[in-house]
Amino acid sequence: MMIPTSKLQIIYVAAGILVAANVLAIGLFVMFAKLRDGRLKESIRNIIFELDRFADSMENTDKRRSAIQQINDILGWRKFIIPGALIGWVIDAEVAVIRKMQKATNTPNLHGEDKING
């Protein structure tokens, strides 16, 4: 069974977006770790905060399930069905990448700090 070219293009675009997003995130984590305090570091901190919030959210089973369903709903209009397990694997991989970047760059759990500071 061959996959139609248009569906392959969607797969390639999705994979490219994930790779580009991860490269950008790695760059942001490294910059955050290396920069001195200032406006740029604070802007990067806000982006990392949102990445951390995403990771925290996707570690919640109900929110993860909802995200998988939303992705399937979006792709369903193109009659492009992806197994929920595959989407879940991608989400889990992204969460793992975010956590590894936090650890590798010694970036604190910024979302956790927000909970402490109110």
JSON list of C-alpha atoms in Angstrom, two decimals:
[
{"chain": "A", "resi": 1, "resn": "MET", "atom": "CA", "xyz": [0.00, 0.00, 0.00]},
{"chain": "A", "resi": 2, "resn": "MET", "atom": "CA", "xyz": [1.52, 3.32, -1.09]},
{"chain": "A", "resi": 3, "resn": "ILE", "atom": "CA", "xyz": [0.90, 6.53, 0.76]},
{"chain": "A", "resi": 4, "resn": "PRO", "atom": "CA", "xyz": [-0.33, 9.31, -1.57]},
{"chain": "A", "resi": 5, "resn": "THR", "atom": "CA", "xyz": [2.20, 12.06, -2.22]},
{"chain": "A", "resi": 6, "resn": "SER", "atom": "CA", "xyz": [0.11, 14.73, -0.51]},
{"chain": "A", "resi": 7, "resn": "LYS", "atom": "CA", "xyz": [0.03, 12.68, 2.69]},
{"chain": "A", "resi": 8, "resn": "LEU", "atom": "CA", "xyz": [3.78, 12.12, 2.50]},
{"chain": "A", "resi": 9, "resn": "GLN", "atom": "CA", "xyz": [4.23, 15.86, 2.14]},
{"chain": "A", "resi": 10, "resn": "ILE", "atom": "CA", "xyz": [2.20, 16.40, 5.31]},
{"chain": "A", "resi": 11, "resn": "ILE", "atom": "CA", "xyz": [4.41, 13.90, 7.14]},
{"chain": "A", "resi": 12, "resn": "TYR", "atom": "CA", "xyz": [7.58, 15.60, 5.88]},
{"chain": "A", "resi": 13, "resn": "VAL", "atom": "CA", "xyz": [6.30, 19.05, 6.83]},
{"chain": "A", "resi": 14, "resn": "ALA", "atom": "CA", "xyz": [5.28, 17.84, 10.31]},
{"chain": "A", "resi": 15, "resn": "ALA", "atom": "CA", "xyz": [8.67, 16.20, 10.87]},
{"chain": "A", "resi": 16, "resn": "GLY", "atom": "CA", "xyz": [10.43, 19.34, 9.64]},
{"chain": "A", "resi": 17, "resn": "ILE", "atom": "CA", "xyz": [8.40, 21.53, 11.98]},
{"chain": "A", "resi": 18, "resn": "LEU", "atom": "CA", "xyz": [9.25, 19.28, 14.96]},
{"chain": "A", "resi": 19, "resn": "VAL", "atom": "CA", "xyz": [12.97, 19.30, 14.12]},
{"chain": "A", "resi": 20, "resn": "ALA", "atom": "CA", "xyz": [13.01, 23.07, 13.59]},
{"chain": "A", "resi": 21, "resn": "ALA", "atom": "CA", "xyz": [11.09, 23.68, 16.84]},
{"chain": "A", "resi": 22, "resn": "ASN", "atom": "CA", "xyz": [13.53, 21.48, 18.77]},
{"chain": "A", "resi": 23, "resn": "VAL", "atom": "CA", "xyz": [16.58, 23.22, 17.27]},
{"chain": "A", "resi": 24, "resn": "LEU", "atom": "CA", "xyz": [15.06, 26.59, 18.18]},
{"chain": "A", "resi": 25, "resn": "ALA", "atom": "CA", "xyz": [14.27, 25.39, 21.70]},
{"chain": "A", "resi": 26, "resn": "ILE", "atom": "CA", "xyz": [17.82, 24.09, 22.19]},
{"chain": "A", "resi": 27, "resn": "GLY", "atom": "CA", "xyz": [19.15, 27.46, 21.10]},
{"chain": "A", "resi": 28, "resn": "LEU", "atom": "CA", "xyz": [16.86, 29.25, 23.55]},
{"chain": "A", "resi": 29, "resn": "PHE", "atom": "CA", "xyz": [17.86, 27.00, 26.45]},
{"chain": "A", "resi": 30, "resn": "VAL", "atom": "CA", "xyz": [21.56, 27.49, 25.72]},
{"chain": "A", "resi": 31, "resn": "MET", "atom": "CA", "xyz": [21.15, 31.27, 25.37]},
{"chain": "A", "resi": 32, "resn": "PHE", "atom": "CA", "xyz": [19.21, 31.41, 28.62]},
{"chain": "A", "resi": 33, "resn": "ALA", "atom": "CA", "xyz": [21.97, 29.52, 30.41]},
{"chain": "A", "resi": 34, "resn": "LYS", "atom": "CA", "xyz": [24.75, 31.72, 28.97]},
{"chain": "A", "resi": 35, "resn": "LEU", "atom": "CA", "xyz": [23.22, 35.21, 29.02]},
{"chain": "A", "resi": 36, "resn": "ARG", "atom": "CA", "xyz": [23.57, 37.68, 31.85]},
{"chain": "A", "resi": 37, "resn": "ASP", "atom": "CA", "xyz": [20.40, 39.09, 33.37]},
{"chain": "A", "resi": 38, "resn": "GLY", "atom": "CA", "xyz": [18.65, 41.56, 31.09]},
{"chain": "A", "resi": 39, "resn": "ARG", "atom": "CA", "xyz": [15.73, 42.08, 28.74]},
{"chain": "A", "resi": 40, "resn": "LEU", "atom": "CA", "xyz": [16.72, 39.34, 26.29]},
{"chain": "A", "resi": 41, "resn": "LYS", "atom": "CA", "xyz": [17.22, 36.78, 29.04]},
{"chain": "A", "resi": 42, "resn": "GLU", "atom": "CA", "xyz": [13.83, 37.71, 30.52]},
{"chain": "A", "resi": 43, "resn": "SER", "atom": "CA", "xyz": [12.17, 37.29, 27.10]},
{"chain": "A", "resi": 44, "resn": "ILE", "atom": "CA", "xyz": [13.79, 33.88, 26.68]},
{"chain": "A", "resi": 45, "resn": "ARG", "atom": "CA", "xyz": [12.75, 32.99, 30.23]},
{"chain": "A", "resi": 46, "resn": "ASN", "atom": "CA", "xyz": [9.12, 33.67, 29.27]},
{"chain": "A", "resi": 47, "resn": "ILE", "atom": "CA", "xyz": [9.38, 31.35, 26.25]},
{"chain": "A", "resi": 48, "resn": "ILE", "atom": "CA", "xyz": [11.01, 28.63, 28.35]},
{"chain": "A", "resi": 49, "resn": "PHE", "atom": "CA", "xyz": [8.26, 29.12, 30.93]},
{"chain": "A", "resi": 50, "resn": "GLU", "atom": "CA", "xyz": [5.68, 28.31, 28.23]},
{"chain": "A", "resi": 51, "resn": "LEU", "atom": "CA", "xyz": [7.65, 25.25, 27.09]},
{"chain": "A", "resi": 52, "resn": "ASP", "atom": "CA", "xyz": [7.78, 24.09, 30.70]},
{"chain": "A", "resi": 53, "resn": "ARG", "atom": "CA", "xyz": [4.05, 24.73, 31.08]},
{"chain": "A", "resi": 54, "resn": "PHE", "atom": "CA", "xyz": [3.42, 22.62, 27.95]},
{"chain": "A", "resi": 55, "resn": "ALA", "atom": "CA", "xyz": [5.56, 19.80, 29.35]},
{"chain": "A", "resi": 56, "resn": "ASP", "atom": "CA", "xyz": [3.79, 19.99, 32.72]},
{"chain": "A", "resi": 57, "resn": "SER", "atom": "CA", "xyz": [0.42, 19.96, 30.96]},
{"chain": "A", "resi": 58, "resn": "MET", "atom": "CA", "xyz": [1.26, 16.98, 28.74]},
{"chain": "A", "resi": 59, "resn": "GLU", "atom": "CA", "xyz": [2.37, 15.00, 31.79]},
{"chain": "A", "resi": 60, "resn": "ASN", "atom": "CA", "xyz": [-1.29, 15.21, 32.89]},
{"chain": "A", "resi": 61, "resn": "THR", "atom": "CA", "xyz": [-3.09, 12.19, 31.40]},
{"chain": "A", "resi": 62, "resn": "ASP", "atom": "CA", "xyz": [-6.40, 13.97, 30.74]},
{"chain": "A", "resi": 63, "resn": "LYS", "atom": "CA", "xyz": [-4.76, 16.96, 29.05]},
{"chain": "A", "resi": 64, "resn": "ARG", "atom": "CA", "xyz": [-2.54, 14.66, 26.97]},
{"chain": "A", "resi": 65, "resn": "ARG", "atom": "CA", "xyz": [-5.58, 12.65, 25.85]},
{"chain": "A", "resi": 66, "resn": "SER", "atom": "CA", "xyz": [-7.39, 15.88, 24.95]},
{"chain": "A", "resi": 67, "resn": "ALA", "atom": "CA", "xyz": [-4.39, 17.07, 22.92]},
{"chain": "A", "resi": 68, "resn": "ILE", "atom": "CA", "xyz": [-4.27, 13.77, 21.02]},
{"chain": "A", "resi": 69, "resn": "GLN", "atom": "CA", "xyz": [-7.98, 14.07, 20.23]},
{"chain": "A", "resi": 70, "resn": "GLN", "atom": "CA", "xyz": [-7.59, 17.68, 19.06]},
{"chain": "A", "resi": 71, "resn": "ILE", "atom": "CA", "xyz": [-4.74, 16.71, 16.74]},
{"chain": "A", "resi": 72, "resn": "ASN", "atom": "CA", "xyz": [-6.80, 13.84, 15.31]},
{"chain": "A", "resi": 73, "resn": "ASP", "atom": "CA", "xyz": [-9.75, 16.22, 14.83]},
{"chain": "A", "resi": 74, "resn": "ILE", "atom": "CA", "xyz": [-7.56, 18.68, 12.93]},
{"chain": "A", "resi": 75, "resn": "LEU", "atom": "CA", "xyz": [-6.08, 15.97, 10.72]},
{"chain": "A", "resi": 76, "resn": "GLY", "atom": "CA", "xyz": [-9.43, 14.26, 10.27]},
{"chain": "A", "resi": 77, "resn": "TRP", "atom": "CA", "xyz": [-10.77, 16.94, 7.94]},
{"chain": "A", "resi": 78, "resn": "ARG", "atom": "CA", "xyz": [-8.04, 15.90, 5.47]},
{"chain": "A", "resi": 79, "resn": "LYS", "atom": "CA", "xyz": [-9.00, 12.26, 5.99]},
{"chain": "A", "resi": 80, "resn": "PHE", "atom": "CA", "xyz": [-5.52, 11.79, 7.40]},
{"chain": "A", "resi": 81, "resn": "ILE", "atom": "CA", "xyz": [-5.79, 9.44, 10.35]},
{"chain": "A", "resi": 82, "resn": "ILE", "atom": "CA", "xyz": [-2.82, 8.98, 12.64]},
{"chain": "A", "resi": 83, "resn": "PRO", "atom": "CA", "xyz": [-3.05, 6.45, 15.47]},
{"chain": "A", "resi": 84, "resn": "GLY", "atom": "CA", "xyz": [-3.42, 8.10, 18.86]},
{"chain": "A", "resi": 85, "resn": "ALA", "atom": "CA", "xyz": [-0.53, 6.03, 20.16]},
{"chain": "A", "resi": 86, "resn": "LEU", "atom": "CA", "xyz": [1.81, 7.62, 17.58]},
{"chain": "A", "resi": 87, "resn": "ILE", "atom": "CA", "xyz": [0.66, 11.12, 18.46]},
{"chain": "A", "resi": 88, "resn": "GLY", "atom": "CA", "xyz": [1.10, 10.27, 22.15]},
{"chain": "A", "resi": 89, "resn": "TRP", "atom": "CA", "xyz": [4.60, 9.01, 21.45]},
{"chain": "A", "resi": 90, "resn": "VAL", "atom": "CA", "xyz": [5.49, 12.31, 19.73]},
{"chain": "A", "resi": 91, "resn": "ILE", "atom": "CA", "xyz": [4.07, 14.28, 22.67]},
{"chain": "A", "resi": 92, "resn": "ASP", "atom": "CA", "xyz": [6.02, 12.14, 25.15]},
{"chain": "A", "resi": 93, "resn": "ALA", "atom": "CA", "xyz": [9.18, 12.59, 23.08]},
{"chain": "A", "resi": 94, "resn": "GLU", "atom": "CA", "xyz": [8.74, 16.37, 23.06]},
{"chain": "A", "resi": 95, "resn": "VAL", "atom": "CA", "xyz": [8.22, 16.44, 26.83]},
{"chain": "A", "resi": 96, "resn": "ALA", "atom": "CA", "xyz": [11.37, 14.32, 27.28]},
{"chain": "A", "resi": 97, "resn": "VAL", "atom": "CA", "xyz": [13.35, 16.66, 25.01]},
{"chain": "A", "resi": 98, "resn": "ILE", "atom": "CA", "xyz": [12.21, 19.72, 26.99]},
{"chain": "A", "resi": 99, "resn": "ARG", "atom": "CA", "xyz": [13.16, 18.05, 30.27]},
{"chain": "A", "resi": 100, "resn": "LYS", "atom": "CA", "xyz": [16.57, 16.99, 28.89]},
{"chain": "A", "resi": 101, "resn": "MET", "atom": "CA", "xyz": [17.25, 20.52, 27.65]},
{"chain": "A", "resi": 102, "resn": "GLN", "atom": "CA", "xyz": [16.35, 21.90, 31.08]},
{"chain": "A", "resi": 103, "resn": "LYS", "atom": "CA", "xyz": [18.74, 19.47, 32.73]},
{"chain": "A", "resi": 104, "resn": "ALA", "atom": "CA", "xyz": [21.58, 19.88, 30.20]},
{"chain": "A", "resi": 105, "resn": "THR", "atom": "CA", "xyz": [21.55, 23.68, 30.49]},
{"chain": "A", "resi": 106, "resn": "ASN", "atom": "CA", "xyz": [20.90, 23.73, 34.24]},
{"chain": "A", "resi": 107, "resn": "THR", "atom": "CA", "xyz": [17.70, 25.67, 33.58]},
{"chain": "A", "resi": 108, "resn": "PRO", "atom": "CA", "xyz": [15.40, 25.61, 36.57]},
{"chain": "A", "resi": 109, "resn": "ASN", "atom": "CA", "xyz": [11.83, 24.36, 36.41]},
{"chain": "A", "resi": 110, "resn": "LEU", "atom": "CA", "xyz": [10.44, 27.82, 35.79]},
{"chain": "A", "resi": 111, "resn": "HIS", "atom": "CA", "xyz": [6.84, 26.74, 36.08]},
{"chain": "A", "resi": 112, "resn": "GLY", "atom": "CA", "xyz": [7.60, 25.28, 39.50]},
{"chain": "A", "resi": 113, "resn": "GLU", "atom": "CA", "xyz": [9.17, 28.60, 40.54]},
{"chain": "A", "resi": 114, "resn": "ASP", "atom": "CA", "xyz": [6.00, 30.43, 39.53]},
{"chain": "A", "resi": 115, "resn": "LYS", "atom": "CA", "xyz": [3.94, 28.15, 41.79]},
{"chain": "A", "resi": 116, "resn": "ILE", "atom": "CA", "xyz": [6.26, 28.91, 44.70]},
{"chain": "A", "resi": 117, "resn": "ASN", "atom": "CA", "xyz": [6.36, 32.68, 44.10]},
{"chain": "A", "resi": 118, "resn": "GLY", "atom": "CA", "xyz": [2.61, 32.86, 43.63]}
]
